Coordinates of C-alpha atoms in Angstrom, one line a residue:
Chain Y
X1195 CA 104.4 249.7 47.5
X1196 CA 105.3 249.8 51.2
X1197 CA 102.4 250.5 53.9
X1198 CA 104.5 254.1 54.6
X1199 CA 104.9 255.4 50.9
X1200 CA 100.7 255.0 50.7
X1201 CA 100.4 256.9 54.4
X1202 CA 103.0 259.9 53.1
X1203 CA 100.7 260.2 49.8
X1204 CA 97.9 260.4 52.0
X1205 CA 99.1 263.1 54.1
X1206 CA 100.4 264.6 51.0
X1207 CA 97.3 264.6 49.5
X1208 CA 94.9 265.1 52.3
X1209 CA 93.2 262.3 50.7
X1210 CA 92.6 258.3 51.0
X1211 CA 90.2 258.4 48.0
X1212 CA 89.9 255.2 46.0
X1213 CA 88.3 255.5 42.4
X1214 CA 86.4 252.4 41.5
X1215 CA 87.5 251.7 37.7
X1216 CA 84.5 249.7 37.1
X1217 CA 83.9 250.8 33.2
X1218 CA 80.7 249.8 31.2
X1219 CA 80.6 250.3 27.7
X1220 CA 77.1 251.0 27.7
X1221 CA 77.6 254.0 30.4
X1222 CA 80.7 255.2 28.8
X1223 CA 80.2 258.3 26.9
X1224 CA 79.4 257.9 22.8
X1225 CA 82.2 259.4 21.6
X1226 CA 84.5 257.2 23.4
X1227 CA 83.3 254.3 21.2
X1228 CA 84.7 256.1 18.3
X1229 CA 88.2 254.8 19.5
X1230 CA 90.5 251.9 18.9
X1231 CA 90.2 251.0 22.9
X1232 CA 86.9 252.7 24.4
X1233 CA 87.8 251.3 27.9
X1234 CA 91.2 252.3 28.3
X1235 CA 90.9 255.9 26.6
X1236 CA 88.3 256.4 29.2
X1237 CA 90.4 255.3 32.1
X1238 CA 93.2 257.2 30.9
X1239 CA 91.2 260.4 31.1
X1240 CA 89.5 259.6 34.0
X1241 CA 92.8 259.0 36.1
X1242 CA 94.3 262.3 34.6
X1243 CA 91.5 264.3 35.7
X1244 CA 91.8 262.9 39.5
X1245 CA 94.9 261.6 40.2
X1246 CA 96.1 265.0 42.2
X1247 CA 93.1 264.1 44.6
X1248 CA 93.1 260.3 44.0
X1249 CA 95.9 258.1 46.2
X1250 CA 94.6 254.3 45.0
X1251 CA 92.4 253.2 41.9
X1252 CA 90.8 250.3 41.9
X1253 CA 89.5 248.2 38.4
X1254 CA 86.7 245.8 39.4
X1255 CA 88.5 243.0 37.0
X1256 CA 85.1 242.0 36.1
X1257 CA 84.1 244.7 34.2
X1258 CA 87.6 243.8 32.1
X1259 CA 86.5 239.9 32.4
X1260 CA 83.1 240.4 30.3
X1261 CA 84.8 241.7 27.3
X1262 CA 86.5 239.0 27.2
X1263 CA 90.2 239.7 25.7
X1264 CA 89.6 243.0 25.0
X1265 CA 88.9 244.1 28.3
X1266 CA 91.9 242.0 29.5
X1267 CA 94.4 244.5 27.1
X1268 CA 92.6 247.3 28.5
X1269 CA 93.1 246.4 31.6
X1270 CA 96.9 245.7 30.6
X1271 CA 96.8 249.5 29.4
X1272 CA 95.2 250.9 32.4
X1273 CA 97.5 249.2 34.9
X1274 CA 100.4 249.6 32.6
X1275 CA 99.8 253.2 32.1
X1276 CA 99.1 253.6 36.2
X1277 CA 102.4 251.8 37.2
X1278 CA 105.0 253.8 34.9
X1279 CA 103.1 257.6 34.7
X1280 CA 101.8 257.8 38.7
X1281 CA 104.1 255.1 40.3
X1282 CA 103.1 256.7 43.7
X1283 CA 99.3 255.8 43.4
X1284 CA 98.3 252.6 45.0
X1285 CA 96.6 249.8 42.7
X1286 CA 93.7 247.6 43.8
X1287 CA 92.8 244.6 41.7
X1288 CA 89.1 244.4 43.0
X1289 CA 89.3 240.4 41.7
X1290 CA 87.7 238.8 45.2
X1291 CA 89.8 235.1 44.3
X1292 CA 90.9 232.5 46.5
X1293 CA 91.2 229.2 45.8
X1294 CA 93.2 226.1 46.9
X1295 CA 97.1 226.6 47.6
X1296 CA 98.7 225.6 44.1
X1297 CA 95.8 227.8 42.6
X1298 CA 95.8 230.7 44.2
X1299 CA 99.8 231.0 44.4
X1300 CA 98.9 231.3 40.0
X1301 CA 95.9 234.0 40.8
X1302 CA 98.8 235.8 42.7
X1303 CA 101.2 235.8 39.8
X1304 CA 98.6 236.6 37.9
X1305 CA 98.1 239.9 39.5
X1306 CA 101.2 240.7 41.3
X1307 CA 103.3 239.7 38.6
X1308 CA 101.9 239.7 35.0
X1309 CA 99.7 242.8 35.8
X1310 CA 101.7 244.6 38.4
X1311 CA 99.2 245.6 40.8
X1312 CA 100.0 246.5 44.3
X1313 CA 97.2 244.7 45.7
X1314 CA 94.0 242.2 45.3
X1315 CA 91.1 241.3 46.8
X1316 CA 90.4 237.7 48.3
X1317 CA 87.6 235.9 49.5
X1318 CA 88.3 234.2 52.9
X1319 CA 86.4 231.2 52.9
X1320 CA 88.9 228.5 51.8
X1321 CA 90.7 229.5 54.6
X1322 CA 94.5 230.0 55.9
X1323 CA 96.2 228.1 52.7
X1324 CA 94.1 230.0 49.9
X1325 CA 95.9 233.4 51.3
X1326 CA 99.0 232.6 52.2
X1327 CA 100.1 232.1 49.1
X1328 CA 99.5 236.0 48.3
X1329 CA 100.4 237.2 51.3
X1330 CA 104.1 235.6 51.0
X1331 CA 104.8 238.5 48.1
X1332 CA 106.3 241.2 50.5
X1333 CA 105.0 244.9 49.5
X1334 CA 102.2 243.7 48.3
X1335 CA 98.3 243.6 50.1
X1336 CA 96.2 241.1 50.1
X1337 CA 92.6 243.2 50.9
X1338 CA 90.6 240.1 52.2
X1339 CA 86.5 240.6 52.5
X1340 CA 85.8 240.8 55.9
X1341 CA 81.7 242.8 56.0
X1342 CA 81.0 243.5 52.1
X1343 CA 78.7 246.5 51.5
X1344 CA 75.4 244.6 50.1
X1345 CA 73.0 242.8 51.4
X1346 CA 73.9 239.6 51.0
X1347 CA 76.3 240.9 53.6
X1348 CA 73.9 239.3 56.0
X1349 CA 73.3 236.0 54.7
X1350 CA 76.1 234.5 56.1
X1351 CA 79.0 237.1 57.2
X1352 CA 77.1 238.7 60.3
X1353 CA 76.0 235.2 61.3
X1354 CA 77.2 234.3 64.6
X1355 CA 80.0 231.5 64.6
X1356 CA 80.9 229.4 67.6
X1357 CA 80.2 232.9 69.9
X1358 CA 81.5 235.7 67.1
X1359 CA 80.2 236.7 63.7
X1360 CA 81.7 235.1 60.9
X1361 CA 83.3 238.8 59.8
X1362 CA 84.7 238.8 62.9
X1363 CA 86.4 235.5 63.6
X1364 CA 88.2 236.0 59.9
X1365 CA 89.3 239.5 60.9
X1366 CA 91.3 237.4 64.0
X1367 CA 91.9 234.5 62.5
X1368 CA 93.5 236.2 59.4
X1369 CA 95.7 238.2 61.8
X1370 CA 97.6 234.9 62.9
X1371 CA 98.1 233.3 59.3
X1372 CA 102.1 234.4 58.1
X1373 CA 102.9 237.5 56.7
X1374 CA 99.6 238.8 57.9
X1375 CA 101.1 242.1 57.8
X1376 CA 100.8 242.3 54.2
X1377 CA 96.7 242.4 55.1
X1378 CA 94.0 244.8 54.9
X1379 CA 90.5 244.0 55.0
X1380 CA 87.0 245.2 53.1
X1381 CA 84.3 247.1 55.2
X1382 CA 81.5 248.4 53.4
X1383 CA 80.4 252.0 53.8
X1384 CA 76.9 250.8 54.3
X1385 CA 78.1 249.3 57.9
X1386 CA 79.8 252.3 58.8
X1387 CA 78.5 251.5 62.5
X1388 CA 80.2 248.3 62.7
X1389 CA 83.5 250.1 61.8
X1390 CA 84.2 250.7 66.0
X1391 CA 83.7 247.1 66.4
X1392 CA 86.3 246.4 63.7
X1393 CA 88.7 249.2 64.7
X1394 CA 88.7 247.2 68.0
X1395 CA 89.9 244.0 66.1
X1396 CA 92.1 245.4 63.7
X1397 CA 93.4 248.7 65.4
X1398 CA 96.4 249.4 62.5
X1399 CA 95.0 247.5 59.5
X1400 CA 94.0 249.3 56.7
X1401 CA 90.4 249.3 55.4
X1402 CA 89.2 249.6 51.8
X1403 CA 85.8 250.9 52.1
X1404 CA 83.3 250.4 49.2
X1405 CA 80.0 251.8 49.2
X1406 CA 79.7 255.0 49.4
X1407 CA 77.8 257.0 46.7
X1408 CA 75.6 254.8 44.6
X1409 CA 75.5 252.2 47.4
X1410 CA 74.5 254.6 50.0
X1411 CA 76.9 254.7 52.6
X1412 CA 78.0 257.9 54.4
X1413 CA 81.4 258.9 54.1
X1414 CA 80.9 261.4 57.2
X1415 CA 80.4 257.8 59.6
X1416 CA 83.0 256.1 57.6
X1417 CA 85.5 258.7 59.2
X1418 CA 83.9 259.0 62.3
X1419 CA 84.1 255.5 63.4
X1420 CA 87.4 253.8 60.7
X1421 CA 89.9 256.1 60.9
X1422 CA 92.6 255.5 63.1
X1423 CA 96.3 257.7 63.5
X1424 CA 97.5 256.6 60.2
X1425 CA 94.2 257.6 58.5
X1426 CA 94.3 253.6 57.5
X1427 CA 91.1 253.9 55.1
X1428 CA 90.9 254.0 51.6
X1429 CA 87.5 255.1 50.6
X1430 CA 86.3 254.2 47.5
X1431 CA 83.9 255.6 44.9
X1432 CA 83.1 254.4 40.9
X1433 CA 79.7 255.1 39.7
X1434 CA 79.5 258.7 41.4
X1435 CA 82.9 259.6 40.4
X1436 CA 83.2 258.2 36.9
X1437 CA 80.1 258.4 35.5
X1438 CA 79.5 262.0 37.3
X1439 CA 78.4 263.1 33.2
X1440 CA 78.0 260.7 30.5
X1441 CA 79.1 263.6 28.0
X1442 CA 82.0 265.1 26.5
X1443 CA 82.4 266.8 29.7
X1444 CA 83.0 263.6 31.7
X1445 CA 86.5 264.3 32.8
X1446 CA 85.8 267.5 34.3
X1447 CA 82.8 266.2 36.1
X1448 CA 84.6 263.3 37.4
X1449 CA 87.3 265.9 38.8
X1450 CA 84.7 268.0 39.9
X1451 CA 83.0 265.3 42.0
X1452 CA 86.8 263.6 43.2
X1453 CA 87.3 266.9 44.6
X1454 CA 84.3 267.1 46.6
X1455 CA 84.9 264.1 48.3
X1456 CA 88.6 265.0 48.8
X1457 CA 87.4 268.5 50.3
X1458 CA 85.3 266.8 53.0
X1459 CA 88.6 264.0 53.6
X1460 CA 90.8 267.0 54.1
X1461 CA 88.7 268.7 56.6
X1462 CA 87.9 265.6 58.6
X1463 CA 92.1 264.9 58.6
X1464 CA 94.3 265.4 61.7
X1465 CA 96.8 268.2 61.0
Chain B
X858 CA 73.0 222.4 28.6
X859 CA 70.2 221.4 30.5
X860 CA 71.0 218.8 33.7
X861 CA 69.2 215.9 31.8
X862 CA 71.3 216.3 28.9
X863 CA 74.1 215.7 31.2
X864 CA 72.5 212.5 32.8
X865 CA 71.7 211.0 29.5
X866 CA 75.5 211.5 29.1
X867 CA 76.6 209.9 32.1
X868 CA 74.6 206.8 31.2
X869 CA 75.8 206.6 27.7
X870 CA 79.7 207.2 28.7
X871 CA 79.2 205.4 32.1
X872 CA 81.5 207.9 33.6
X873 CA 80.6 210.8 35.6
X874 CA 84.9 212.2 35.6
X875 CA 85.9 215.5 34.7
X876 CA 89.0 216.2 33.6
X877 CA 90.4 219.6 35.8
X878 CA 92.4 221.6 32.8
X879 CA 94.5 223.2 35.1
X880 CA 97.8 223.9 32.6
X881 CA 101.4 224.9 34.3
X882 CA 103.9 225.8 31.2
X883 CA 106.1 224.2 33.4
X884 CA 104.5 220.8 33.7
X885 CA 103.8 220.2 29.9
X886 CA 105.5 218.4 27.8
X887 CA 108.3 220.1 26.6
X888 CA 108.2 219.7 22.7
X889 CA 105.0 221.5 22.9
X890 CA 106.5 225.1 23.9
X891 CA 107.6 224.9 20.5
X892 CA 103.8 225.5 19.2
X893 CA 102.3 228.9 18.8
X894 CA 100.0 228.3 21.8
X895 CA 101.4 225.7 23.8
X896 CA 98.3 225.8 26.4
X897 CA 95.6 225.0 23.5
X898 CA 97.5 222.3 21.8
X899 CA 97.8 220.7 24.9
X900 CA 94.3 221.1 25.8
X901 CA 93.3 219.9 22.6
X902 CA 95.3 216.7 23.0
X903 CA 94.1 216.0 26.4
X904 CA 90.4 216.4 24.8
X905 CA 90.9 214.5 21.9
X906 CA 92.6 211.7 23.7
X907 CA 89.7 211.7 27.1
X908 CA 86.8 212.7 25.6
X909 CA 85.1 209.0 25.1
X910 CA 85.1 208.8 28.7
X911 CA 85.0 212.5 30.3
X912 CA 81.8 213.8 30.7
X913 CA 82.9 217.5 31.9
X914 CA 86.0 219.5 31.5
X915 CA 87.0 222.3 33.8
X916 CA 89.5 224.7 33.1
X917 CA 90.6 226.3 36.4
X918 CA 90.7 230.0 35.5
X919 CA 93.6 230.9 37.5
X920 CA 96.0 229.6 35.2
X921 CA 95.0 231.2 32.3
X922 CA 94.9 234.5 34.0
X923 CA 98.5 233.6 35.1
X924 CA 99.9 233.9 31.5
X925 CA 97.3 237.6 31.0
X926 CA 96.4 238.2 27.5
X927 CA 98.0 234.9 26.2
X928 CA 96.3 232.4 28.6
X929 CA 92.8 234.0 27.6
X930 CA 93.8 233.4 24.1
X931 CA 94.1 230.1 25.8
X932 CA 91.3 229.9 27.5
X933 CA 88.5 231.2 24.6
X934 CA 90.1 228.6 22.1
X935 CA 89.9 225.6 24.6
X936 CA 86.1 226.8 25.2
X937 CA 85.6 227.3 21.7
X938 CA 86.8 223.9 20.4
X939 CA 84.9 222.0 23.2
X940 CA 81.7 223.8 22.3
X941 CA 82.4 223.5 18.6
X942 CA 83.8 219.5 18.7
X943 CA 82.3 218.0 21.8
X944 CA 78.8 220.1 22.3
X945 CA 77.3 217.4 23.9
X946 CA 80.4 217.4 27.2
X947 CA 79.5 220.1 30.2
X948 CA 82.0 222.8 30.1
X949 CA 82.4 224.5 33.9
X950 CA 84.6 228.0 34.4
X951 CA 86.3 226.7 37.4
X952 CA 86.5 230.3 38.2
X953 CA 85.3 230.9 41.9
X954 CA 83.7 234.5 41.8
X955 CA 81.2 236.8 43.6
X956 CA 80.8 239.9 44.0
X957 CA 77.8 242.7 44.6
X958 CA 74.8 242.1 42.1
X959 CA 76.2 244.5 39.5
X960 CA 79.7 243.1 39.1
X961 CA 78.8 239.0 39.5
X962 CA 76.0 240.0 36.9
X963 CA 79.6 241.0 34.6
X964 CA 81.0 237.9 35.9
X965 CA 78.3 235.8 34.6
X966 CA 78.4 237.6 31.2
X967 CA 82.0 236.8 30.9
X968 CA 81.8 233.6 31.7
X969 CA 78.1 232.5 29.8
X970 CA 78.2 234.5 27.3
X971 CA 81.6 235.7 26.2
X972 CA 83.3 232.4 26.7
X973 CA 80.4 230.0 26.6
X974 CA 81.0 227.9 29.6
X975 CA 77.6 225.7 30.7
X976 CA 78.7 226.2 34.7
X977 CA 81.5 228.8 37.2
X978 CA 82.0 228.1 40.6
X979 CA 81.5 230.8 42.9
X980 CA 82.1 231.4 46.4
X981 CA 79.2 232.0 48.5
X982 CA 80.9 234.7 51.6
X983 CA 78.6 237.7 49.8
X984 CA 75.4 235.9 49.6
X985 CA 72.5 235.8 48.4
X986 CA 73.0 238.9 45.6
X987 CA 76.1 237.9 44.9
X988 CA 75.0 234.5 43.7
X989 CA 71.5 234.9 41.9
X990 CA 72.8 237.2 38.9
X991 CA 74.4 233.7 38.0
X992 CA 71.4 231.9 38.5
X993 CA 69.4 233.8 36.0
X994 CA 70.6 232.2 33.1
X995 CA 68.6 229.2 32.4
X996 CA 70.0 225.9 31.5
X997 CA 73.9 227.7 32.8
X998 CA 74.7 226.0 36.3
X999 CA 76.2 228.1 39.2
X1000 CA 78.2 225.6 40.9
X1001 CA 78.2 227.0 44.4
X1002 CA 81.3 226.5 46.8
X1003 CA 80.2 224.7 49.8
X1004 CA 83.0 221.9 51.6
X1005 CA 86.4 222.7 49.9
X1006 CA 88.8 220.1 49.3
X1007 CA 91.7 221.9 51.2
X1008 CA 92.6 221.9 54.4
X1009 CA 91.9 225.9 54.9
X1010 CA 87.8 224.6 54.4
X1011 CA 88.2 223.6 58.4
X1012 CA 89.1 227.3 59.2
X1013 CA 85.6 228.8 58.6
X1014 CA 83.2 226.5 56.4
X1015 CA 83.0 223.8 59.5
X1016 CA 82.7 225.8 62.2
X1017 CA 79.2 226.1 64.0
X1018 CA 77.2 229.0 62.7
X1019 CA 74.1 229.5 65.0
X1020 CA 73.3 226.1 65.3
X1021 CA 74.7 224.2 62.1
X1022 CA 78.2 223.9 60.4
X1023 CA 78.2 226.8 57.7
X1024 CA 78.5 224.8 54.8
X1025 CA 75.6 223.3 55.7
X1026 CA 73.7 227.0 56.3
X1027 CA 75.1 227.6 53.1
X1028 CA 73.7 224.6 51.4
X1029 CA 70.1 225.1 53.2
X1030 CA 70.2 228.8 52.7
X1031 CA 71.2 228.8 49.0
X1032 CA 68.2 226.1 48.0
X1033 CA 65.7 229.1 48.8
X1034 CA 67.4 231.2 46.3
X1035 CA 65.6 232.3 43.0
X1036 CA 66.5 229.9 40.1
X1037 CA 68.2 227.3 43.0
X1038 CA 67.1 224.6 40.2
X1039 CA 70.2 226.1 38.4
X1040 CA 72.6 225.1 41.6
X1041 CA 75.2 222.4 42.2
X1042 CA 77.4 222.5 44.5
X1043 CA 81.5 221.7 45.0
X1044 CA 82.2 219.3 47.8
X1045 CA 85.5 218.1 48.2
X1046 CA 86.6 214.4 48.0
X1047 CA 89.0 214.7 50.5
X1048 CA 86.1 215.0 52.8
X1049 CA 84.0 212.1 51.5
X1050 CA 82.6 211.1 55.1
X1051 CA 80.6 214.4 55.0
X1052 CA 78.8 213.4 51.8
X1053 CA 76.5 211.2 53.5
X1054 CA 75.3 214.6 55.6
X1055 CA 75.3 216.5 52.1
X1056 CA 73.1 214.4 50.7
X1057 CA 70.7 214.8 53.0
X1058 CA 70.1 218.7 52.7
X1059 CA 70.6 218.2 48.9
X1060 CA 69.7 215.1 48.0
X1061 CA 69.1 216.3 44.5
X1062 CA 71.6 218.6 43.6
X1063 CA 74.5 217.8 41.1
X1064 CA 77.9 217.5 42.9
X1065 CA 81.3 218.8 41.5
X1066 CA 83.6 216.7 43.6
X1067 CA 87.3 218.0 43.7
X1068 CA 90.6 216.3 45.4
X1069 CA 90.5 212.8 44.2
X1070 CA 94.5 211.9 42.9
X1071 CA 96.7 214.4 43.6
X1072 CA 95.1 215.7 46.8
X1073 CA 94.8 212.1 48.1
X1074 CA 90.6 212.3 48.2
X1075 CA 88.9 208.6 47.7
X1076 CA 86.6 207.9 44.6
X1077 CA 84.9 204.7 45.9
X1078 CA 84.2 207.1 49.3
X1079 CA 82.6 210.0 47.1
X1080 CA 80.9 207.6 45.1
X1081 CA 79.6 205.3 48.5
X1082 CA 78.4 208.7 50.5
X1083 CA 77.4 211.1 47.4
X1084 CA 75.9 209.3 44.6
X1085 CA 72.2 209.8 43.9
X1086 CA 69.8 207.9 41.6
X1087 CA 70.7 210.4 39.1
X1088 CA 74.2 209.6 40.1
X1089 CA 74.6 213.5 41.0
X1090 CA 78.0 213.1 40.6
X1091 CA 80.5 214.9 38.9
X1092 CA 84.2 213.9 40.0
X1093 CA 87.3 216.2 39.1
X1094 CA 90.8 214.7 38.5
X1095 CA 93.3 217.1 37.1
X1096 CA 96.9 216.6 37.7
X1097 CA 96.7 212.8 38.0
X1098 CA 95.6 212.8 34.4
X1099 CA 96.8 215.4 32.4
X1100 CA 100.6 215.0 33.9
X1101 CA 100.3 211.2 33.7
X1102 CA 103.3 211.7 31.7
X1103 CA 105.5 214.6 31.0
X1104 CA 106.8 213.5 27.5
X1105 CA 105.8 213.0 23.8
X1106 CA 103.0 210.0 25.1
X1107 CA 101.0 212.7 27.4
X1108 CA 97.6 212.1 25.9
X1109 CA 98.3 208.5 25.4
X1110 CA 99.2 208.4 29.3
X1111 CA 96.3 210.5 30.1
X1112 CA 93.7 208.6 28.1
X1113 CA 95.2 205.6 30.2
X1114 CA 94.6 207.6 33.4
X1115 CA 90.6 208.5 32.3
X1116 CA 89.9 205.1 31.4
X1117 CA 91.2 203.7 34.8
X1118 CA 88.8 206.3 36.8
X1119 CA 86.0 205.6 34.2
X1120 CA 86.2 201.6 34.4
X1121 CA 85.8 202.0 38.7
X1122 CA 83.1 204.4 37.6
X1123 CA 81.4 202.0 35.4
X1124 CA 81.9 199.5 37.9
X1125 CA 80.2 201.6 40.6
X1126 CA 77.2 202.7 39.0
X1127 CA 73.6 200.8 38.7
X1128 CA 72.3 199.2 35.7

């Protein structure tokens, strides 16, 4: 998917939420268990109860990864399911690889090609040549971490680094590597005040923005101070959103809750 | 497996090589894409024809994940015949993950419980709860990501971070860690002349060493700079092994190719 077809389903929308796929078996409700894939009949019902609010979802592949091959054909059905019924909604592989060239050029094909996702997450700390080799496929995003919403955030990403913080210097290193066009970056919603800093940095990127909800971050701030004229946020929520009811009911809760946050997107939208 | 299990098996096998399982379809031999699963049967040749001198194996996730459902079919039979055949070799999910606390703690499920593995790499940007979900499990190893083999590793990892190179923050920061007991650490051989400095921060911690063959790293270097009285050493050679030849003599080729890196081994090592 191009950069322009996810802005025109934003506008269309008068959303940038992100739902955060990231399905436990032990939170999913009991009568889901009952069928022949739990993970994916959830996701299926989850996305059709949202996807008129909803412009990106986002499966955190580890929730697939500990069931082991199971969760990899769910995740085969969820993707599968997403890419022919709502071709318009953006895909995140929440995956956070990266790995030397050879290596990562197979995570890539792994997720671009076998799975069909529009975008994944990558760590940055191999550097230059364990990106590259995802940013050469062209309509597709690499989402590298630049300030991730936990703690840990601190341990090493605020740090100052030869006269910048770490999270910084990859935000402008990043933007020199090739095909750097295909980037976005992750900003956590618990840092929403360093989003001005980072606007400064990466004025047109696009930000995925975990964080708020269970995490605690404000999606009010996350507006105020990472928007920019093309929206160029996608704001992501799981736990609040999916698990809004663990009952029979949870469809219309999670609709209920996708809406909410959608209501306060639209108002805070240009236009 | 606990580490002295693994340093009674260095001193048995005189040998601290692991072999790097990283399987391209298109590299292996060509009679074998005529088996149901091409991937295992040549993983189980490889074993069978290394093990007597390979004290680790490490399958490097990414090309699994490359072939989807398939390459974890892969991947769990692989695990499954080295734990079921060869329980007494370290198994390590060369995997290089992290993510917030909930979702590595899925990650480590996958990968110590689900698939078995004794140790994963994972890449230290997130920190502090990123990493200890993976260091709760006793006698599992997190294998922590500090000086890649690549050349990307100069982009961030080297660069001064208040004071001191990151990968060296990194190494200090992570030994204060709950369960750091459970930590080794990846250093790449292509950068041997840091291992002297490595070894000075950690001069206890096992060492997964990458880049030796293909990459062009040095053995006698990793093994002059890195090797403790434990020997602390645990040095990767994929490609130049496993591709020694591309025809019906691969393992033969191969188990020539281990026994050359395990005779300078033998050679280097006291007693």
């Amino acid at each position: 998917m191009t950069t322009q077809e996810l802005i025109r389903q934003i506008h269309r929308k008068k959303s940038f939420l992100c739902v955060g796929l990231d399905v436990d078996m032990q939170k999913i409700p009991a009568h889901l268990l009952e069928e022949e894939d739990p993970i994916f009949a959830f996701n299926k019902a989850i996305i059709d109860a949202t996807s008129h609010v909803t412009v990106a979802y986002k499966p955190n592949i580890a929730f697939y990864e500990a069931y082991g091959i199971k969760g990899w054909e769910a995740l085969h059905k969820t993707i599968g399911y997403l890419n022919e019924k709502y071709p318009e909604i953006f895909t995140i592989a929440d995956a956070k690889r990266g790995d030397i060239g050879n290596t990562s050029a197979m995570y890539a094909k792994a997720f671009f090609e076998d799975l069909g996702f529009d975008s994944v997450t990558v760590a940055p700390y191999m550097g230059k040549d364990s990106v590259e080799p995802f940013l050469e496929f062209e309509d597709r995003h690499t989402i590298l971490l630049a300030l991730t919403s936990n703690q840990g955030a601190f341990d090493f990403q605020t740090k100052d680094t030869e006269g910048r913080e770490l999270y910084k210097r990859i935000l402008e290193t990043s933007g020199k590597w090739k095909n750097s066009h295909n980037l976005m970056y992750v900003v956590g919603a618990t840092k929403a005040e360093y989003l001005a800093d980072i606007r400064r940095i990466v004025p047109d990127s696009f930000l995925l923005v975990p964080g708020i909800g269970a995490q605690g971050g404000s999606l009010e701030e996350v507006c105020k101070y990472g928007m920019n004229e093309n929206i160029g946020l996608l704001v992501n929520s799981a736990r609040g959103i999916i698990y809004a009811s663990g009952g029979m009911d949870f469809a219309g809760a999670a609709k209920t809750e996708a809406e909410k946050i959608q209501s306060i997107m639209a108002a805070v939208m240009p236009g």
